[in-house]
Amino acid sequence: MTQKDFLPKQYADLPTEGKITWKAPSNIALVKYWGKKENQIPANPSISFTLDACATTTTVTFTKKADKTGFSFDLLLDGEPKEDFKPKIQTFFERVHDFLPFLKSYHFKIETSNTFPHSSGIASSASGMAALSLCLMDIEKQLDSSLNQQFFNKKASFLARLGSGSACRSIEGDLIQWGMHTGTAKSSDLFGIQYPYEVNEVFKNYHDTILLVHKGEKQVSSTVGHNLMHDHPFAQNRFKQAHGNLDKLKSIFSEGDLEKFIEIVESEALTLHAMMMTSMPYFILMKPDTMEIINKIWSFRKETKVPICFTLDAGANVHVLYPEAVKEKAIQFIQNELVAHCENGHYICDRIGNGARKLN
Ligand code: PMV
């Protein structure tokens, strides 16, 4: 598919008003997306677990307006106007307008709320952009009833990508790949796809306990971080490595080989942060407590053989991943040993999920 496939047909009559609500989850990458080309095209393919508990709920109320000259919208977070989020939505509307030409015909009231606290250090851009894209797709579906479910999800993912790259992996569950990779049939740079190969039962109810090590704003945004991959001395090897890791994951997923899974997931997390540390300018997002947690996970795994591992986002928080079968042991270890490293002892118990859903 190409971009052109997402241009809509002529619409019939536009409804005068309506209201739609979608809830979209966050996701955690196993193979990381870090580095992009123009137009939100990823420099390498990535794969993620769709989460369940960490999610954004967005309600879009739309009312037809007389003039079609510009975008008109109000944005509310937890019922309060949120002016500083508006430029991001404005940019998003500009990027997707060709694909959703009705955007200038309405005034939109966008009401959004997250299940996780705004200041938790968990980015809401993936779940937020996914939820908004699904609401907009729902409007398009009202204008063109011939849209099938498969196209609906693809285009929602395509739109979400233009809002925030990793958001394209937050439409469906439970294992999503985004980015062209010769080893994965039907993979695309334009949208995420459900992983098309066999996935062992052991991955079915995977847990992700998110340890909130540092809840403040990041010092370096992911937009800046992605851009620093342009002249990065290790960029080409890193991109190659991501392709290689996706190849390796194929048999790991089908056989349920947790030892090898852990090796790739932890290496990917540390490589992401190694790219940050070797950018120019360089930066470090991990905190001393991030390191303490990693070391404790390694010791615990060595002593007990419990297959628990970590991954990291672009921040100091640690995602602790483990299969359903070791849930009790893992939770006990987390509570006894790791929670002490969290800011105010805060953590979130999440797990692999089935993707976004429409409410009301
Ligand atoms: O979607 P963005 O532009 O915020 O980038 C997210 C990048 C990482 O979270 C660090 C990795 C990933 O693949 O999700």
Coordinates of C-alpha atoms and ligand atoms in Angstrom, one line a residue:
M1 CA 0.0 0.0 0.0
T2 CA 1.0 3.6 -0.5
Q3 CA 0.0 6.9 1.1
K4 CA -2.5 7.4 -1.8
D5 CA -4.6 4.4 -0.7
F6 CA -5.5 6.4 2.4
L7 CA -7.0 9.4 0.4
P8 CA -10.7 9.3 0.8
K9 CA -13.4 9.1 -1.9
Q10 CA -15.8 12.0 -2.3
Y11 CA -18.0 12.2 0.7
A12 CA -21.8 12.3 0.6
D13 CA -23.5 14.7 2.9
L14 CA -21.7 15.6 6.1
P15 CA -23.7 15.1 9.3
T16 CA -24.2 18.3 11.2
E17 CA -22.9 17.0 14.5
G18 CA -21.9 14.0 16.5
K19 CA -20.0 12.6 19.4
I20 CA -17.6 9.6 19.6
T21 CA -15.5 8.0 22.3
W22 CA -12.5 5.7 22.0
K23 CA -10.1 4.2 24.5
A24 CA -6.6 3.3 23.2
P25 CA -3.8 1.7 25.2
S26 CA -0.2 2.5 25.4
N27 CA 2.5 0.1 24.1
I28 CA 6.0 -1.0 25.1
A29 CA 8.5 -1.7 22.4
L30 CA 10.6 -4.9 22.5
V31 CA 12.6 -3.9 19.4
K32 CA 12.9 -0.1 19.6
Y33 CA 12.1 2.6 17.1
W34 CA 14.8 5.3 17.4
G35 CA 15.6 7.4 14.4
K36 CA 13.2 8.6 11.7
K37 CA 13.1 9.9 8.1
E38 CA 10.9 12.6 6.8
N39 CA 7.2 12.2 7.2
Q40 CA 7.4 10.0 10.3
I41 CA 9.0 7.1 8.4
P42 CA 10.9 4.9 10.8
A43 CA 14.7 4.4 10.2
N44 CA 14.2 0.8 11.4
P45 CA 11.3 -1.6 12.1
S46 CA 10.1 -2.1 15.7
I47 CA 7.8 -4.5 17.5
S48 CA 5.8 -3.9 20.7
F49 CA 3.4 -5.4 23.2
T50 CA 0.2 -3.5 23.3
L51 CA -0.6 -2.7 26.9
D52 CA -3.9 -2.9 28.7
A53 CA -4.2 -0.7 31.9
C54 CA -2.3 2.3 30.7
A55 CA -4.7 4.0 28.3
T56 CA -6.2 7.2 27.0
T57 CA -9.9 7.8 26.6
T58 CA -10.8 10.5 24.2
T59 CA -14.3 11.9 23.3
V60 CA -14.6 14.0 20.2
T61 CA -17.7 16.2 19.8
F62 CA -18.0 17.7 16.3
T63 CA -20.3 20.4 15.1
K64 CA -20.5 21.7 11.5
K65 CA -19.2 25.2 11.0
A66 CA -19.9 27.7 8.2
D67 CA -16.4 28.6 7.1
K68 CA -13.9 26.0 6.0
T69 CA -10.8 28.1 6.1
G70 CA -8.9 26.6 9.1
F71 CA -9.0 24.1 11.9
S72 CA -11.1 24.8 14.9
F73 CA -10.9 22.8 18.1
D74 CA -10.9 23.0 21.9
L75 CA -8.8 20.6 23.9
L76 CA -9.5 19.5 27.5
L77 CA -7.5 17.2 29.7
D78 CA -9.4 15.8 32.6
G79 CA -12.1 18.5 32.0
E80 CA -9.7 21.4 32.0
P81 CA -8.6 23.4 29.0
K82 CA -5.1 22.4 28.0
E83 CA -3.6 25.2 25.8
D84 CA -0.1 23.8 25.7
F85 CA -1.3 20.5 24.0
K86 CA -2.9 22.5 21.2
P87 CA 0.1 23.1 18.9
K88 CA 0.7 19.3 18.7
I89 CA -2.9 18.8 17.7
Q90 CA -2.7 21.7 15.2
T91 CA 0.4 20.0 13.6
F92 CA -1.3 16.7 13.6
F93 CA -4.4 18.2 11.8
E94 CA -2.1 19.8 9.2
R95 CA -0.4 16.5 8.5
V96 CA -3.5 14.4 8.2
H97 CA -5.8 17.0 6.5
D98 CA -5.3 15.5 3.0
F99 CA -6.5 12.1 4.3
L100 CA -9.4 13.5 6.3
P101 CA -10.6 16.5 4.3
F102 CA -13.7 17.0 6.6
L103 CA -11.4 18.3 9.3
K104 CA -11.9 21.9 8.2
S105 CA -15.7 21.5 8.1
Y106 CA -16.2 21.1 11.8
H107 CA -15.5 22.6 15.2
F108 CA -14.1 19.8 17.4
K109 CA -14.2 19.5 21.2
I110 CA -11.6 17.0 22.2
E111 CA -11.9 15.7 25.7
T112 CA -9.1 13.4 26.9
S113 CA -8.1 11.7 30.0
N114 CA -5.4 9.1 30.9
T115 CA -5.6 6.2 33.3
F116 CA -2.1 7.0 34.4
P117 CA -1.1 10.2 36.1
H118 CA 0.1 12.9 33.7
S119 CA 3.3 13.4 35.6
S120 CA 4.2 9.7 35.8
G121 CA 6.9 9.9 33.2
I122 CA 4.7 7.6 31.0
A123 CA 4.3 9.2 27.6
S124 CA 0.6 9.7 26.7
S125 CA 1.5 10.5 23.1
A126 CA 1.1 6.9 21.8
S127 CA -2.3 6.2 23.5
G128 CA -3.5 9.8 23.0
M129 CA -2.7 10.0 19.3
A130 CA -4.2 6.5 18.8
A131 CA -7.4 7.4 20.6
L132 CA -7.8 10.7 18.6
S133 CA -7.1 9.0 15.3
L134 CA -9.7 6.3 16.0
C135 CA -12.3 9.0 16.8
L136 CA -11.5 10.7 13.5
M137 CA -11.7 7.5 11.6
D138 CA -15.0 6.8 13.2
I139 CA -16.3 10.1 11.7
E140 CA -14.9 9.0 8.3
K141 CA -16.7 5.7 8.6
Q142 CA -20.0 7.6 9.1
L143 CA -19.3 9.4 5.8
D144 CA -18.3 6.2 4.0
S145 CA -20.1 3.1 5.2
S146 CA -18.2 0.9 2.8
L147 CA -15.0 1.1 4.9
N148 CA -14.2 -2.4 6.2
Q149 CA -12.7 -3.2 9.6
Q150 CA -9.3 -4.0 8.3
F151 CA -9.0 -0.7 6.4
F152 CA -10.3 1.2 9.4
N153 CA -7.6 -0.2 11.6
K154 CA -4.9 0.4 9.0
K155 CA -5.8 4.0 8.3
A156 CA -6.2 4.7 12.1
S157 CA -2.7 3.4 12.6
F158 CA -1.5 5.4 9.5
L159 CA -3.0 8.6 11.0
A160 CA -1.7 7.9 14.5
R161 CA 1.8 7.5 13.1
L162 CA 1.6 11.0 11.7
G163 CA 0.8 12.2 15.2
S164 CA 3.5 10.3 17.0
G165 CA 5.4 7.4 15.5
S166 CA 4.9 4.8 18.1
A167 CA 1.2 5.6 18.4
C168 CA 0.7 3.5 15.2
R169 CA 1.4 0.4 17.4
S170 CA -1.5 1.3 19.8
I171 CA -4.5 0.5 17.7
E172 CA -4.6 -3.3 17.8
G173 CA -3.3 -6.0 20.1
D174 CA -1.4 -7.8 21.2
L175 CA 2.0 -7.9 19.3
I176 CA 2.4 -5.2 16.7
Q177 CA 5.1 -4.6 14.2
W178 CA 5.7 -1.3 12.4
G179 CA 8.3 -0.7 9.7
M180 CA 9.4 -2.5 6.6
H181 CA 11.3 -5.7 7.3
T182 CA 11.9 -8.2 4.5
G183 CA 11.4 -11.1 7.0
T184 CA 7.9 -10.0 7.9
A185 CA 5.2 -10.3 5.2
K186 CA 3.0 -7.3 4.7
S187 CA 5.1 -5.1 7.0
S188 CA 5.0 -1.4 6.2
D189 CA 6.6 1.9 7.2
L190 CA 3.2 3.5 7.0
F191 CA 1.3 1.6 9.7
G192 CA 1.5 -1.1 12.3
I193 CA 0.4 -4.7 11.6
Q194 CA -0.5 -7.6 13.9
Y195 CA 2.5 -9.9 14.1
P196 CA 1.7 -12.4 11.4
Y197 CA 3.6 -15.5 12.7
E198 CA 3.2 -18.1 15.4
V199 CA 3.4 -16.8 18.9
N200 CA 3.9 -19.3 21.7
E201 CA 1.3 -19.5 24.6
V202 CA 3.9 -18.3 27.1
F203 CA 3.7 -14.8 25.6
K204 CA -0.1 -14.7 25.8
N205 CA -0.6 -13.1 29.2
Y206 CA 2.7 -11.4 29.6
H207 CA 3.0 -8.9 32.4
D208 CA 4.6 -5.5 32.4
T209 CA 5.0 -3.9 35.8
I210 CA 6.1 -0.3 35.3
L211 CA 8.3 1.1 38.0
L212 CA 8.0 4.9 38.2
V213 CA 11.6 5.8 39.0
H214 CA 11.3 9.4 37.9
K215 CA 8.1 11.2 37.3
G216 CA 9.4 14.6 36.1
E217 CA 9.5 15.9 32.5
K218 CA 12.3 14.3 30.4
Q219 CA 15.3 16.6 29.7
V220 CA 15.3 15.6 26.1
S221 CA 12.2 14.9 24.1
S222 CA 12.0 11.9 21.8
T223 CA 11.7 14.2 18.8
V224 CA 15.1 15.7 19.6
G225 CA 16.5 12.2 20.3
H226 CA 15.2 10.8 17.0
N227 CA 16.8 13.6 15.1
L228 CA 20.2 13.1 16.8
M229 CA 20.3 9.7 14.9
H230 CA 20.9 11.6 11.7
D231 CA 24.6 12.1 12.1
H232 CA 25.1 9.4 14.7
P233 CA 28.3 7.4 14.2
F234 CA 26.6 4.1 15.1
A235 CA 23.3 4.7 13.3
Q236 CA 23.6 2.4 10.4
N237 CA 24.8 -0.6 12.5
R238 CA 22.0 0.1 15.0
F239 CA 19.4 0.0 12.2
K240 CA 20.9 -3.2 10.9
Q241 CA 20.8 -4.7 14.4
A242 CA 17.1 -4.0 14.7
H243 CA 16.4 -6.0 11.5
G244 CA 18.5 -8.8 12.8
N245 CA 16.7 -8.9 16.1
L246 CA 13.4 -9.1 14.4
D247 CA 14.7 -12.1 12.4
K248 CA 15.8 -13.8 15.6
L249 CA 12.5 -13.1 17.3
K250 CA 10.6 -15.2 14.8
S251 CA 11.7 -18.6 16.2
I252 CA 11.9 -17.2 19.7
F253 CA 8.2 -16.2 19.5
S254 CA 7.1 -19.5 18.1
E255 CA 9.2 -21.7 20.4
G256 CA 8.6 -19.6 23.5
D257 CA 12.4 -19.4 24.2
L258 CA 12.4 -17.0 27.1
E259 CA 16.1 -17.0 27.6
K260 CA 16.8 -15.7 24.1
F261 CA 13.8 -13.4 24.3
I262 CA 15.2 -11.8 27.4
E263 CA 18.6 -11.4 25.7
I264 CA 17.1 -9.5 22.8
V265 CA 14.7 -7.3 24.9
E266 CA 17.4 -6.2 27.4
S267 CA 19.9 -5.6 24.7
E268 CA 17.4 -3.5 22.8
A269 CA 16.7 -1.4 25.9
L270 CA 20.4 -0.8 26.6
T271 CA 21.1 -0.1 22.9
L272 CA 18.4 2.6 22.9
H273 CA 20.1 4.3 25.8
A274 CA 23.5 3.7 24.4
M275 CA 22.4 5.6 21.3
M276 CA 21.4 8.5 23.5
M277 CA 24.7 8.4 25.4
T278 CA 26.7 8.5 22.1
S279 CA 24.7 11.2 20.3
M280 CA 26.1 14.6 19.9
P281 CA 25.1 16.3 22.1
Y282 CA 25.0 13.2 24.4
F283 CA 22.5 12.7 27.1
I284 CA 21.5 10.2 29.8
L285 CA 17.9 9.5 30.8
M286 CA 18.5 6.7 33.2
K287 CA 18.8 7.5 36.9
P288 CA 20.9 5.8 39.6
D289 CA 17.7 3.9 40.7
T290 CA 17.2 2.7 37.1
M291 CA 20.6 1.0 37.3
E292 CA 19.9 -0.4 40.8
I293 CA 16.8 -2.0 39.5
I294 CA 18.5 -3.5 36.5
N295 CA 21.3 -5.0 38.7
K296 CA 18.7 -6.4 41.1
I297 CA 16.8 -8.0 38.3
W298 CA 20.0 -9.6 37.0
S299 CA 20.9 -11.0 40.4
F300 CA 17.4 -12.3 41.1
R301 CA 17.2 -14.0 37.7
K302 CA 20.6 -15.6 38.2
E303 CA 19.8 -16.9 41.7
T304 CA 16.2 -18.0 41.1
K305 CA 16.1 -18.8 37.3
V306 CA 12.8 -16.9 37.2
P307 CA 12.5 -15.5 33.6
I308 CA 12.0 -11.8 34.5
C309 CA 13.6 -9.0 32.5
F310 CA 13.5 -5.3 32.0
T311 CA 13.0 -2.9 29.1
L312 CA 13.2 0.9 29.0
D313 CA 11.5 3.7 27.2
A314 CA 13.0 7.0 26.5
G315 CA 13.1 7.8 30.2
A316 CA 14.2 6.5 33.6
N317 CA 11.2 4.3 34.4
V318 CA 11.7 0.5 34.2
H319 CA 9.3 -1.9 32.6
V320 CA 9.6 -5.3 34.3
L321 CA 8.4 -8.0 31.9
Y322 CA 7.5 -11.6 33.0
P323 CA 5.2 -14.5 32.0
E324 CA 1.9 -15.3 33.7
A325 CA 3.4 -18.5 35.2
V326 CA 5.8 -16.6 37.5
K327 CA 3.4 -13.8 38.4
E328 CA 3.4 -14.4 42.2
K329 CA 7.2 -14.7 42.5
A330 CA 7.7 -11.7 40.3
I331 CA 5.3 -9.5 42.2
Q332 CA 6.8 -10.5 45.5
F333 CA 10.3 -9.7 44.3
I334 CA 9.1 -6.4 42.9
Q335 CA 7.5 -5.4 46.2
N336 CA 10.3 -6.6 48.4
E337 CA 13.2 -5.3 46.3
L338 CA 12.3 -2.9 43.6
V339 CA 9.5 -0.6 44.8
A340 CA 12.0 1.1 47.2
H341 CA 13.6 2.6 44.1
C342 CA 10.4 4.1 42.8
E343 CA 9.4 7.7 43.4
N344 CA 7.0 7.7 46.3
G345 CA 6.9 3.9 45.9
H346 CA 4.7 4.2 42.8
Y347 CA 4.3 1.5 40.2
I348 CA 1.7 0.4 37.7
C349 CA 0.7 -3.3 37.1
D350 CA 0.0 -3.7 33.4
R351 CA -0.1 -6.6 31.0
I352 CA -0.3 -7.3 27.3
G353 CA -3.7 -6.2 25.9
N354 CA -6.0 -6.5 22.9
G355 CA -6.0 -3.0 21.6
A356 CA -8.3 0.0 21.4
R357 CA -12.0 -0.1 21.8
K358 CA -15.0 2.1 21.1
L359 CA -17.0 3.2 24.2
N360 CA -20.6 4.3 24.4
Ligands
PMV1 O1 6.7 7.7 19.2 P1 7.9 8.6 19.6 O2 8.3 9.6 18.5 O3 7.6 9.3 20.9 O4 9.1 7.6 19.8 C1 9.1 6.6 20.8 C2 10.4 5.9 20.8 C3 10.6 4.9 22.0 O5 9.5 4.9 22.8 C4 11.8 5.2 22.7 C5 10.8 3.5 21.4 C6 9.6 2.9 20.8 O6 9.7 2.1 19.8 O7 8.5 3.0 21.3

